[in-house]
Each structure stands twice: as C-alpha cells, then as structure tokens.
JSON list of C-alpha atoms in Angstrom, two decimals:
[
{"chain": "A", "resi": 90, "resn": "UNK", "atom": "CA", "xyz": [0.00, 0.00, 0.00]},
{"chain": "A", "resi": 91, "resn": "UNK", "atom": "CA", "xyz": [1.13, 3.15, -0.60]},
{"chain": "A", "resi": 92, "resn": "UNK", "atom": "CA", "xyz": [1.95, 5.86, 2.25]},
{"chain": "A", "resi": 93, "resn": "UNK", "atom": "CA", "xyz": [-0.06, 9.11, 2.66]},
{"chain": "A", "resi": 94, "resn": "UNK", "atom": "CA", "xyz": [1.47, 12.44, 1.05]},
{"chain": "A", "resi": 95, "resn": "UNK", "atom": "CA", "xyz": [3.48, 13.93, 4.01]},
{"chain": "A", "resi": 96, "resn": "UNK", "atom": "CA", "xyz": [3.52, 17.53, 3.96]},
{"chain": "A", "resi": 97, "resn": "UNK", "atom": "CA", "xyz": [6.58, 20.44, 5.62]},
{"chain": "A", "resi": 98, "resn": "UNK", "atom": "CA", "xyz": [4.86, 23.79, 7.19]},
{"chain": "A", "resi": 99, "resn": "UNK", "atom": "CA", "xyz": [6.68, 26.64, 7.82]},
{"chain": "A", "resi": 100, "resn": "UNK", "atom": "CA", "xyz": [6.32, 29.87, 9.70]},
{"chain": "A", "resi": 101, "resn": "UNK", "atom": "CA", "xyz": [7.57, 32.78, 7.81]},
{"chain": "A", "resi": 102, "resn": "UNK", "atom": "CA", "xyz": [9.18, 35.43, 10.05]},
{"chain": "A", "resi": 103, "resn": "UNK", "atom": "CA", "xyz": [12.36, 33.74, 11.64]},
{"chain": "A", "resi": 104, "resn": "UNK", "atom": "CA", "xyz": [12.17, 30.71, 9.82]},
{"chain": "A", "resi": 105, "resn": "UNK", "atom": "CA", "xyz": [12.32, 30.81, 5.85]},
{"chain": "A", "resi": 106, "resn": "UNK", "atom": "CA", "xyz": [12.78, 34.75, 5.42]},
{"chain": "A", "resi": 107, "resn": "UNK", "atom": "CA", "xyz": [15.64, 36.35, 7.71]},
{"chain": "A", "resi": 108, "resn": "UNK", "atom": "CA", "xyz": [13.40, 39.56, 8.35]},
{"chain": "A", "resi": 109, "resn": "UNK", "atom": "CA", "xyz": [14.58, 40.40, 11.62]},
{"chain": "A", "resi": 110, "resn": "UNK", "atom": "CA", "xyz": [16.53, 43.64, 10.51]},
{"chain": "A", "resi": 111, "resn": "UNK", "atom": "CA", "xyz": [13.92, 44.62, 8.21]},
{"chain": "A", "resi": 112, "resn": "UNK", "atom": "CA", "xyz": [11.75, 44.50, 11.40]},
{"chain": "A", "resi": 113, "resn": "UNK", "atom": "CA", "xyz": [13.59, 46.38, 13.23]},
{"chain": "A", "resi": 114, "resn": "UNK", "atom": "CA", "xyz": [14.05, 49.17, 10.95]},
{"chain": "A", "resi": 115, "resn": "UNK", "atom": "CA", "xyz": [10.26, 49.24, 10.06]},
{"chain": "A", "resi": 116, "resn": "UNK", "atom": "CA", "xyz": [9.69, 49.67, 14.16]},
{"chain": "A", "resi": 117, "resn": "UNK", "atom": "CA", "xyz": [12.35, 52.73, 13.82]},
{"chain": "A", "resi": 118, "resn": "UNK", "atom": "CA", "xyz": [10.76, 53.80, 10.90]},
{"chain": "A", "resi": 119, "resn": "UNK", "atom": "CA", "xyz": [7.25, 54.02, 12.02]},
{"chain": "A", "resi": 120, "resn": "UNK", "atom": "CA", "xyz": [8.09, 55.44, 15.49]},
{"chain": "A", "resi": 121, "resn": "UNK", "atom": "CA", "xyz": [10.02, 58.24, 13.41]},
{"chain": "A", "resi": 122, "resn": "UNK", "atom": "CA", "xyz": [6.98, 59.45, 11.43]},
{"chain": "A", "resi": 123, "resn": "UNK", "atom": "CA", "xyz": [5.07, 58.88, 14.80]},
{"chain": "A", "resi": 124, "resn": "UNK", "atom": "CA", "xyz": [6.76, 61.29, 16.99]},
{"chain": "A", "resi": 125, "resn": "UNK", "atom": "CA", "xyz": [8.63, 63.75, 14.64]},
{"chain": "A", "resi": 126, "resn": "UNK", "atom": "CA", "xyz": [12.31, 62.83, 15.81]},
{"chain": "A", "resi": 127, "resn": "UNK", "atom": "CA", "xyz": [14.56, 59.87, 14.70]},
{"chain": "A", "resi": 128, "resn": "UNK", "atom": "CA", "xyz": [14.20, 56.84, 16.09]},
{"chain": "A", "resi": 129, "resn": "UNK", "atom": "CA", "xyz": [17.32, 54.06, 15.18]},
{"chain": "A", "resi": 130, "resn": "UNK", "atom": "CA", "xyz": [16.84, 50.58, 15.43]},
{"chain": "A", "resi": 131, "resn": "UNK", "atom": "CA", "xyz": [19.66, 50.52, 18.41]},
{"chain": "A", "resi": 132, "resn": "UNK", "atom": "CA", "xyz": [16.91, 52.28, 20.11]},
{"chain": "A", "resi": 133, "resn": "UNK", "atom": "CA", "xyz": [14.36, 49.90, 20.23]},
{"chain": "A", "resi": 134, "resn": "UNK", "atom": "CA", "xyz": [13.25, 47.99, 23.57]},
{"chain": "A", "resi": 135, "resn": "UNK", "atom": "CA", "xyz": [15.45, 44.79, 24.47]},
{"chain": "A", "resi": 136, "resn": "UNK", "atom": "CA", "xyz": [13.49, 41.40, 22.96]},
{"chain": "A", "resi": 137, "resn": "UNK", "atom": "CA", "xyz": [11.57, 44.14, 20.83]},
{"chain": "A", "resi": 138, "resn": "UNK", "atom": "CA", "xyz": [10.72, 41.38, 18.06]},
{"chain": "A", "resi": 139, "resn": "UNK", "atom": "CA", "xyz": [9.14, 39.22, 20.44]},
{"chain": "A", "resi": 140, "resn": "UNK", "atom": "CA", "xyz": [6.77, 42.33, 21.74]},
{"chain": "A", "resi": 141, "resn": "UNK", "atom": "CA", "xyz": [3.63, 42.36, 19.71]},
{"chain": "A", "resi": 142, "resn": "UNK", "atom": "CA", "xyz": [4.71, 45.79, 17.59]},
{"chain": "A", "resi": 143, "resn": "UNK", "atom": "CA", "xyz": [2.17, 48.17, 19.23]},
{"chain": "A", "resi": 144, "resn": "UNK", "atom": "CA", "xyz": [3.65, 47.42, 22.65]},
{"chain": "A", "resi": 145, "resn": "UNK", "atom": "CA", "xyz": [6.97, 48.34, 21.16]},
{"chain": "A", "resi": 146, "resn": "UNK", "atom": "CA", "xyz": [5.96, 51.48, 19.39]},
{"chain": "A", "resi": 147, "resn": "UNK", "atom": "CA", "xyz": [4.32, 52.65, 22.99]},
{"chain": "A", "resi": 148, "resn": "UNK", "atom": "CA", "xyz": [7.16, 52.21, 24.63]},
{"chain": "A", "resi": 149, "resn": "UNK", "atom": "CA", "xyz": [8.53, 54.44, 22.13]},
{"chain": "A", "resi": 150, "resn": "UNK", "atom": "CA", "xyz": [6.40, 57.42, 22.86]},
{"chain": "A", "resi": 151, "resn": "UNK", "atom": "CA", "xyz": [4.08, 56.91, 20.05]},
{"chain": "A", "resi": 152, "resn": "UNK", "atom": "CA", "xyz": [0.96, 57.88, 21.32]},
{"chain": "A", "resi": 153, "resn": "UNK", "atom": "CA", "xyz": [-1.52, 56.16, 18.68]},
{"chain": "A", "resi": 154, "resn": "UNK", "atom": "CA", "xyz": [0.31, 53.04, 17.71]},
{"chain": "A", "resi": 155, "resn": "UNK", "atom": "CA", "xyz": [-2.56, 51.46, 15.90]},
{"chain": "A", "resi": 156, "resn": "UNK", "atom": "CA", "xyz": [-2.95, 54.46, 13.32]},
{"chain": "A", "resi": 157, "resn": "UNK", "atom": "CA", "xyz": [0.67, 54.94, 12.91]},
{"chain": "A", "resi": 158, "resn": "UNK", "atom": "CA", "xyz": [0.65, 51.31, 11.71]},
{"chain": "A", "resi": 159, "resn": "UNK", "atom": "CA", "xyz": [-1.94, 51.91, 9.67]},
{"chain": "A", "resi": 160, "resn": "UNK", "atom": "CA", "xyz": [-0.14, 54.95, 8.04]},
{"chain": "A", "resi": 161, "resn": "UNK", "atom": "CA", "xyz": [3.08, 54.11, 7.64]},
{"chain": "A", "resi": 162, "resn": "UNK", "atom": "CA", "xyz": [4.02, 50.06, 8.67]},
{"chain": "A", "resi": 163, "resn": "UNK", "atom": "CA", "xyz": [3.55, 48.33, 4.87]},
{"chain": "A", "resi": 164, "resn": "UNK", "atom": "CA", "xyz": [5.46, 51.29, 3.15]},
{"chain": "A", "resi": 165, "resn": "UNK", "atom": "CA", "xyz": [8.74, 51.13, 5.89]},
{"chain": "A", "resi": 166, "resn": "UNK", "atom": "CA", "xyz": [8.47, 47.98, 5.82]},
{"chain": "A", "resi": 167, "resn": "UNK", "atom": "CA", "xyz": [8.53, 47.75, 1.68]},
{"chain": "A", "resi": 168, "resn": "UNK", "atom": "CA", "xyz": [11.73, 49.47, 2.17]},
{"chain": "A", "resi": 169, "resn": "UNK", "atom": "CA", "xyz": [14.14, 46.91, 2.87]},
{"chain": "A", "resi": 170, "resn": "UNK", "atom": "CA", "xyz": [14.46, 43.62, 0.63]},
{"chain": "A", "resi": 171, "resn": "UNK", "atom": "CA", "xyz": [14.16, 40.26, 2.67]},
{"chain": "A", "resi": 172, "resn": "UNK", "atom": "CA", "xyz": [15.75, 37.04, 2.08]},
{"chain": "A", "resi": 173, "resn": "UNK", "atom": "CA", "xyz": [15.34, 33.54, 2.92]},
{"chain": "A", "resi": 174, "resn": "UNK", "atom": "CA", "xyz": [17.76, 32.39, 5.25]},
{"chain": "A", "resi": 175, "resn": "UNK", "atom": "CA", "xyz": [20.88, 30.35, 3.49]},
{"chain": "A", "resi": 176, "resn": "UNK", "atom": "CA", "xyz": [19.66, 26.86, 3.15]},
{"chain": "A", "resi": 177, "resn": "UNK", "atom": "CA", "xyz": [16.31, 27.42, 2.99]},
{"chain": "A", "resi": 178, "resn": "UNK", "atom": "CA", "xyz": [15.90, 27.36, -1.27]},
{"chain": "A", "resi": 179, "resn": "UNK", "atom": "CA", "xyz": [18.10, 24.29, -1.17]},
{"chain": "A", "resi": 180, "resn": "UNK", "atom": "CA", "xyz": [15.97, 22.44, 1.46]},
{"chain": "A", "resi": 181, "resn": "UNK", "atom": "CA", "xyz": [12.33, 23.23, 0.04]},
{"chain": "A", "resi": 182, "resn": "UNK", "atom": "CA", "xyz": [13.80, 22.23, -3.49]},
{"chain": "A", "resi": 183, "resn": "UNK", "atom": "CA", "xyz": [14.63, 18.74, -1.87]},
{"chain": "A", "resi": 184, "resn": "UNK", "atom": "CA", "xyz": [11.22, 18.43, -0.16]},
{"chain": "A", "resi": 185, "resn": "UNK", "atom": "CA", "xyz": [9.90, 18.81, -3.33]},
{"chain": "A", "resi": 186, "resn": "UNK", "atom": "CA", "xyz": [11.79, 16.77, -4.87]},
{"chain": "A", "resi": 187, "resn": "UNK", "atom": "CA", "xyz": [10.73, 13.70, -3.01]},
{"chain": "A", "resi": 188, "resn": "UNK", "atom": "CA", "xyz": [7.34, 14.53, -3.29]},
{"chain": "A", "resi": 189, "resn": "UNK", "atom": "CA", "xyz": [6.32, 16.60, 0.10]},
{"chain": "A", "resi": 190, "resn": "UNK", "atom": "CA", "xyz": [4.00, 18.98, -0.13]},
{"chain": "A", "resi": 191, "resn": "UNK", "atom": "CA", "xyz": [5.15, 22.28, 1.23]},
{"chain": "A", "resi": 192, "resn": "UNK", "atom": "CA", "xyz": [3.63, 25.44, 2.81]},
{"chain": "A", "resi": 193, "resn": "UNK", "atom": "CA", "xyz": [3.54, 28.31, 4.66]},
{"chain": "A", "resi": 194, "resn": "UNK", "atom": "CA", "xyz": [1.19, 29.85, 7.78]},
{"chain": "A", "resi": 195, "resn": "UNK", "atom": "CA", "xyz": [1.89, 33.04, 8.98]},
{"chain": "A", "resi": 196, "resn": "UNK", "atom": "CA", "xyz": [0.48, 36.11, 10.71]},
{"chain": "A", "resi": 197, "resn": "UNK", "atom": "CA", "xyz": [1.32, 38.13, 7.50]},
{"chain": "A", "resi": 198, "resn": "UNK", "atom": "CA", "xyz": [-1.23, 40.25, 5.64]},
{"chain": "A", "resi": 199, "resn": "UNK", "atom": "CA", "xyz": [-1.67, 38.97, 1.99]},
{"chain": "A", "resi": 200, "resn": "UNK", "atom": "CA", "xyz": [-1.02, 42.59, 0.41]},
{"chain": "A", "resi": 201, "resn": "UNK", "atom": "CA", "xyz": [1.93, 42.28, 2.23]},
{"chain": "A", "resi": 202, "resn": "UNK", "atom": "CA", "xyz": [3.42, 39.21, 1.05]},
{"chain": "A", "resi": 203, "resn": "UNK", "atom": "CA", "xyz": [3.70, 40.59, -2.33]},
{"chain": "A", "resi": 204, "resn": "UNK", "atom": "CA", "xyz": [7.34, 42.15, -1.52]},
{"chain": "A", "resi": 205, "resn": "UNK", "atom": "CA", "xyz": [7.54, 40.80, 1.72]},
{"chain": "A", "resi": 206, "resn": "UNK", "atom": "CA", "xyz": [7.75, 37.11, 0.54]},
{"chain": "A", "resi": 207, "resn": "UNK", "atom": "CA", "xyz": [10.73, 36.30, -2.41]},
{"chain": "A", "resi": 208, "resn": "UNK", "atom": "CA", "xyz": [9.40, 34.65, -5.66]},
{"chain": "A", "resi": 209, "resn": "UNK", "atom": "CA", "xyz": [12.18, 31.94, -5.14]},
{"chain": "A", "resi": 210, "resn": "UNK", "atom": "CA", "xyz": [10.44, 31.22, -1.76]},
{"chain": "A", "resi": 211, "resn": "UNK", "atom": "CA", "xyz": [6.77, 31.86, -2.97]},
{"chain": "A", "resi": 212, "resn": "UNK", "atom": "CA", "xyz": [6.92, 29.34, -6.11]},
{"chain": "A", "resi": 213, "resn": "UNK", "atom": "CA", "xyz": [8.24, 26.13, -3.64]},
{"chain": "A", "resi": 214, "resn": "UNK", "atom": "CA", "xyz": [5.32, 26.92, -1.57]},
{"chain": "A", "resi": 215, "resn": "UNK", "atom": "CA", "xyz": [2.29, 24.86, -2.37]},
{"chain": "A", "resi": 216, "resn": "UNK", "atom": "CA", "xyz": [-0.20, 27.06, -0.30]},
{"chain": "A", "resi": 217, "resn": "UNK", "atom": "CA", "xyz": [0.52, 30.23, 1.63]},
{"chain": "A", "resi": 218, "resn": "UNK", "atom": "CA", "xyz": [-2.11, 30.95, 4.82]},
{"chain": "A", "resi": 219, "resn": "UNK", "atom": "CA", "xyz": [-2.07, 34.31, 6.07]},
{"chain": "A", "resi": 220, "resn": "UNK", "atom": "CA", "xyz": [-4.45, 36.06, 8.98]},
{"chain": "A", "resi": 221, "resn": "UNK", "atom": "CA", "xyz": [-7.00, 36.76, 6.48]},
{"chain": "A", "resi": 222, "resn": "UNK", "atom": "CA", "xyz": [-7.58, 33.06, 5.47]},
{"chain": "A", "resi": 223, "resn": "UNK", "atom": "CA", "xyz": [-7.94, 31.70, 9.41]},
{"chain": "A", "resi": 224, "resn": "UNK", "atom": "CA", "xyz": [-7.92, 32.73, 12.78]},
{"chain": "A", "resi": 225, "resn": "UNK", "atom": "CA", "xyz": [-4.06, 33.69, 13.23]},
{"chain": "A", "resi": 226, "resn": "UNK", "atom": "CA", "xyz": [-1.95, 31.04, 15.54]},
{"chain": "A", "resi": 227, "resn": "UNK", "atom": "CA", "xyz": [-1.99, 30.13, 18.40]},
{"chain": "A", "resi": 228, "resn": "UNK", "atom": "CA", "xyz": [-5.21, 29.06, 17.12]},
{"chain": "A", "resi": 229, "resn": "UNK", "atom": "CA", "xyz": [-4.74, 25.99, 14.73]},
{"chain": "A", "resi": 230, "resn": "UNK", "atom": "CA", "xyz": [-7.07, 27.08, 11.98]},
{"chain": "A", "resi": 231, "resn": "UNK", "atom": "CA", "xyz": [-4.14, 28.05, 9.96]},
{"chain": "A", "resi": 232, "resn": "UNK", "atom": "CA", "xyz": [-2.25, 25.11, 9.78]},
{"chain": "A", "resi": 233, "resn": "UNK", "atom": "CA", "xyz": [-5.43, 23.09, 9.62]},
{"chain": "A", "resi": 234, "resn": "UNK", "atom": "CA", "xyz": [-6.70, 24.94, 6.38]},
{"chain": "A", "resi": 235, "resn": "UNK", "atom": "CA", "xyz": [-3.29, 24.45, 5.05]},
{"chain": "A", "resi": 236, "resn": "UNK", "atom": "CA", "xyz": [-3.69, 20.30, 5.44]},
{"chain": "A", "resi": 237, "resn": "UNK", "atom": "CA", "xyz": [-6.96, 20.42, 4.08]},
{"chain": "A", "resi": 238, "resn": "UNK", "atom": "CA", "xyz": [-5.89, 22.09, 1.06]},
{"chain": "A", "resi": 239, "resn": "UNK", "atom": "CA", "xyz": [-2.86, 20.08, 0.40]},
{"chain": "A", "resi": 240, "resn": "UNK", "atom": "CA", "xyz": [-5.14, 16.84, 1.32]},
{"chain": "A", "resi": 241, "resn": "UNK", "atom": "CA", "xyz": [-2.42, 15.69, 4.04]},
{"chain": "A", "resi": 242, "resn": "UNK", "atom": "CA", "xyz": [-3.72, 14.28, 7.52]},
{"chain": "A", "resi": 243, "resn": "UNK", "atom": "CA", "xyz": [-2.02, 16.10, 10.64]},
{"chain": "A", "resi": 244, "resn": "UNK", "atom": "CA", "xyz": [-0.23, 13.11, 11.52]},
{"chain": "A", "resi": 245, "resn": "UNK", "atom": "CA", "xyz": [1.57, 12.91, 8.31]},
{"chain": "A", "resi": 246, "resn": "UNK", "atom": "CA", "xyz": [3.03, 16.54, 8.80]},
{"chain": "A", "resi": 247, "resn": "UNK", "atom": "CA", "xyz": [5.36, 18.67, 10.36]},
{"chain": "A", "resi": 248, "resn": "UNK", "atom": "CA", "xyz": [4.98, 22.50, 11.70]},
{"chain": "A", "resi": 249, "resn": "UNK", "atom": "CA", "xyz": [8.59, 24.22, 11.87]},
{"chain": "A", "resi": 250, "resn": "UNK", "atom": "CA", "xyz": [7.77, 28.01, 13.37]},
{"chain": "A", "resi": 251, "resn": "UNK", "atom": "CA", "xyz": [10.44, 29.86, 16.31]},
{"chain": "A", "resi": 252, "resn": "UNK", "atom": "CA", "xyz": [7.95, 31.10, 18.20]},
{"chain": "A", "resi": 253, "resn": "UNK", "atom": "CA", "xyz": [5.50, 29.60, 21.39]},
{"chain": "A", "resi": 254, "resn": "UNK", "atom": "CA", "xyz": [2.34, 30.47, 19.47]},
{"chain": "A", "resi": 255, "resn": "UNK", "atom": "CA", "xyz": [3.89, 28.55, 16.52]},
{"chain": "A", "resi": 256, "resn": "UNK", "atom": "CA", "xyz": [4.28, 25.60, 19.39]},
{"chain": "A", "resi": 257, "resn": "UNK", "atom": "CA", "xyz": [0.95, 25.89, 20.73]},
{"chain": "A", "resi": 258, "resn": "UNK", "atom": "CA", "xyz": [-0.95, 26.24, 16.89]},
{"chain": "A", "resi": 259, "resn": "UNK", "atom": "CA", "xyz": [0.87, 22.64, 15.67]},
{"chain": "A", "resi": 260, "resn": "UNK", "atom": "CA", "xyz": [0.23, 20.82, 18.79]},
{"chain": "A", "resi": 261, "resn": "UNK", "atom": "CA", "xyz": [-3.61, 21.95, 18.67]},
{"chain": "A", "resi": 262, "resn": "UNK", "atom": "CA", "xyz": [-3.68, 20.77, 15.03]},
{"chain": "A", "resi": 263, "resn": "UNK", "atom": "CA", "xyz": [-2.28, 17.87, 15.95]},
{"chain": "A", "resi": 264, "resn": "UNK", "atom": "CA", "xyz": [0.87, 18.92, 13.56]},
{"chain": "A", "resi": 265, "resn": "UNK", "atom": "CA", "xyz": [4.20, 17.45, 14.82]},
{"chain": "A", "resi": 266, "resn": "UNK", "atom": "CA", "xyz": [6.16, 20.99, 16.22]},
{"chain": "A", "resi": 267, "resn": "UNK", "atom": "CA", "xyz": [9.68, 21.31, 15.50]},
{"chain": "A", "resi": 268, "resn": "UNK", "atom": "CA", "xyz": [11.52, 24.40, 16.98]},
{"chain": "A", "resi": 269, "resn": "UNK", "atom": "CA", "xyz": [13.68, 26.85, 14.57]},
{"chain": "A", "resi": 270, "resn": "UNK", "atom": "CA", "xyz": [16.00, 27.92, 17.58]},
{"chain": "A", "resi": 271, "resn": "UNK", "atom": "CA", "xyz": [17.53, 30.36, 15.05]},
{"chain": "A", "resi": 272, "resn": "UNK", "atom": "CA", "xyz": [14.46, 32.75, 14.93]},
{"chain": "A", "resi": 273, "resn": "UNK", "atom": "CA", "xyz": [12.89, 34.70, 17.35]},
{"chain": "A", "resi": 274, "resn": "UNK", "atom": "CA", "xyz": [12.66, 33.12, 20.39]},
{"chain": "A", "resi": 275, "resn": "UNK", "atom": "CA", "xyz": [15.15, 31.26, 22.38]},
{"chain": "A", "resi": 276, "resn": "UNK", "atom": "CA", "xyz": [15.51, 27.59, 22.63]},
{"chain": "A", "resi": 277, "resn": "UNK", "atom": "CA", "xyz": [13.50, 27.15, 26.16]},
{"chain": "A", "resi": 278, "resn": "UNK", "atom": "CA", "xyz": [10.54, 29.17, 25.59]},
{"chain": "A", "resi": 279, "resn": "UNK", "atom": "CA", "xyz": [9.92, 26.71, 22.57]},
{"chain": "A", "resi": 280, "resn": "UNK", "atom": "CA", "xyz": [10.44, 23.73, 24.48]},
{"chain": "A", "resi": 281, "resn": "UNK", "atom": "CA", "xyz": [8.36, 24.88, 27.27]},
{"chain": "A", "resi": 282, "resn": "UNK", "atom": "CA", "xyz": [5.36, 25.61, 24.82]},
{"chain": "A", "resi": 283, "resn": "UNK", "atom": "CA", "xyz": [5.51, 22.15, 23.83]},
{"chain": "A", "resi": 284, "resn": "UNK", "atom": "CA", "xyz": [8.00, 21.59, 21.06]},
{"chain": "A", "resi": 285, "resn": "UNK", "atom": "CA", "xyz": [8.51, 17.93, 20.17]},
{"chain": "A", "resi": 286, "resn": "UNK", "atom": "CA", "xyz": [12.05, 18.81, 18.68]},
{"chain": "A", "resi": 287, "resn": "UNK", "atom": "CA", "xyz": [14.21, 21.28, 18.13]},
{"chain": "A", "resi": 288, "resn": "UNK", "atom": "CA", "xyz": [15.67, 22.57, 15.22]},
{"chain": "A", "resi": 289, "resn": "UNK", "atom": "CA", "xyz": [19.32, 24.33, 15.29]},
{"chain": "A", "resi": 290, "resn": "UNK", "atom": "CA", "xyz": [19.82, 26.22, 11.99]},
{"chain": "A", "resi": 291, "resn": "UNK", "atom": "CA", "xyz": [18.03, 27.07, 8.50]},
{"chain": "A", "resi": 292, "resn": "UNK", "atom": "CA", "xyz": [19.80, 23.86, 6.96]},
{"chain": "A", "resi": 293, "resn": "UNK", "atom": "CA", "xyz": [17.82, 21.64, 8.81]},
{"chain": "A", "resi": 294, "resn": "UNK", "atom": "CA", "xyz": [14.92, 22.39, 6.67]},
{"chain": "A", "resi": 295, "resn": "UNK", "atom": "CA", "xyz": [14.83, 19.78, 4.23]},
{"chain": "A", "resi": 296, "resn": "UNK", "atom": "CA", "xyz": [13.68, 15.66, 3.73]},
{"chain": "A", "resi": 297, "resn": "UNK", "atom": "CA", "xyz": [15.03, 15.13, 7.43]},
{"chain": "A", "resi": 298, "resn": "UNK", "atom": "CA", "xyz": [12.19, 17.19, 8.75]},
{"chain": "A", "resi": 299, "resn": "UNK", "atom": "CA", "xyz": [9.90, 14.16, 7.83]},
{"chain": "A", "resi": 300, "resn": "UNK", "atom": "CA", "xyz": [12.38, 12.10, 9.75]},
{"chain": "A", "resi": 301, "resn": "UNK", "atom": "CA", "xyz": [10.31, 12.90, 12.59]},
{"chain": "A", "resi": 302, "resn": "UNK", "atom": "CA", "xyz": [7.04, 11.34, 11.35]},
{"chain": "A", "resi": 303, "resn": "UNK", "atom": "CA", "xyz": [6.10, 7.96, 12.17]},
{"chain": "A", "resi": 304, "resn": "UNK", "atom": "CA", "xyz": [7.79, 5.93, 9.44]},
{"chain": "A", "resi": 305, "resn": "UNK", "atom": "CA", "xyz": [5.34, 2.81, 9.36]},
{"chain": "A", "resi": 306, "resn": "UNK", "atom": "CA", "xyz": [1.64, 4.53, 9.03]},
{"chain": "A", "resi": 307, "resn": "UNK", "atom": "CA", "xyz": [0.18, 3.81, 5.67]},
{"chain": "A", "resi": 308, "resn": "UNK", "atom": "CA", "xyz": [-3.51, 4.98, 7.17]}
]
C-alpha cells in the first residue's frame, strides 16, 4: 500500500525569510513618522521582536500606535528587501523533490506578502495561509486549512515556526512541532510551549524534517 502524502509547514518570520533587521528598521521607521524625531533601530526595547509591535511602538512614545501602523508600517516595511535564510531554497527544493507537499502559515497580511515574501520562496510553496484566510496562531485554523488544502492528515506533517504560538498552533492541530532555535525566540521558551524537537539552523529544513514522522503509518 502506498503511504499518505506527508507535507513540511513553515512559519515565515524567523524561519524561511531572515526579516529580523527589516523589522527592526520598520519599528524605527514608524516610530520616526510617529513622533517627529529619529528613532534608530539601536533604540528599540530589548526582545523588541518578540513584543507584539504596538507594545513596542508605545514604549517608544508613540501615542496612537494602531494608526501609525496603519499609516506608515507596509510602506517602511517595503523598504528593505528580505531574504530567505541560506539553506532554505536548497531544502524546500529537496522536499519537493521527493514529493512533500510544502507550505507556509503566517500572521502576515496577503497585500503584504507581495514584496515581503521572495518569488524563489513563494513558487516552492504549495499554499501560503495568512491572517486573512484563518484565525491567526496560536489558534490551529491556519495550519489546519493548510492540510486540508494540500489533502495531508495532521499526523503525516510537520509544523517548523520559532515562536510559542507557533508551538501551541501545531500541537492543537495535531501537527508534529519542530523548533527553529535560530528565529525569534530562544531555545526554552519553545520547548516549554511544547515543542517535540528542536531545530538548530536554516539547513535543517529539508527531507530530514519528515524524519520525525512515524515511518510505518500507511492509514
């Protein structure tokens, strides 16, 4: 009999796209039209990419951080180019080259992921989910609209995300969680939200990932 497609998931942010100093100069960037004096991204609040951005921007003396997101966040953040992290194109080809079915599930706008997201990225994804689609994660919707589309059962797939919502979304999908300990968040937090493994850099994406999947289910 033959096995069930498998399928890789990926979080965006932290995990296929290293966006964390295009982040940080969006925060700057947004908190300088905010309050009429520069703002450097040396300036921002320590763990600042693991504050939701509002919190960050108050902290910054921005009095309406909501409407200065709205004003100025997509075109600061259009600014600077993003890459994937070195590895990544190499390990999604190989995924597909065996046959997994590959996507994304982020917190992302879809507007957004038209120069947020590289085409060399975009075209090895088989199904991008962004907030708009499903309730964002921690809730599982996301990576359980993802499944259905790619016609993959949650036991034959893997979640990789670096942060605790990321965690908490795949377990509640019943998604195997794997831990990118070279995004966001640190190594603990992950495990404490309930990773099954951890990851330790970008060129661990790839056919290994499925390494972690029961290798005897055929159901």
């Amino acid at each position: 009999m033959t096995a069930p497609r498998q399928a890789a998931l990926f979080d965006l942010d932290g995990v296929l796209l290293d966006s964390a100093a295009a982040m940080r100069s969006t925060l700057a960037a947004v908190a300088t039209c905010a309050t009429g004096h520069r703002v450097t991204p040396g300036d921002l609040p320590p763990g600042a990419l693991r504050r939701p951005r509002t919190e960050v921007l108050a902290l910054l003396d921005v009095a309406d951080p909501d409407n200065a997101c709205d004003r100025w966040w997509d075109g600061a953040l259009s600014a600077t180019p993003v890459e994937p992290f070195p590895g990544v194109i190499a390990g999604l080809l190989a995924l597909h080259a065996q046959g997994t079915a590959t996507g994304a599930v982020t917190l992302q706008d879809p507007d957004r992921l038209r120069w947020l997201l590289p085409p060399a990225v975009s075209d090895l994804l088989d199904v991008v989910v962004t907030r708009q689609d499903a309730r964002p994660k921690p809730a599982p919707d996301g990576l359980i609209a993802a499944l259905s589309r790619l016609h993959v059962p949650p036991h034959r797939a893997v979640f990789v995300g670096d942060s605790p919502s990321d965690m908490t979304a795949a377990r509640a999908a019943g998604v195997l969680a794997l831990g990118a300990t070279w995004g966001w968040h640190r190594a603990d937090a992950l495990r404490a939200a309930g990773a099954d493994h951890l990851l330790p850099d970008p060129t661990s994406i790839g056919p290994s990932l499925l390494h972690h999947l029961p290798q005897n289910d055929s159901t």
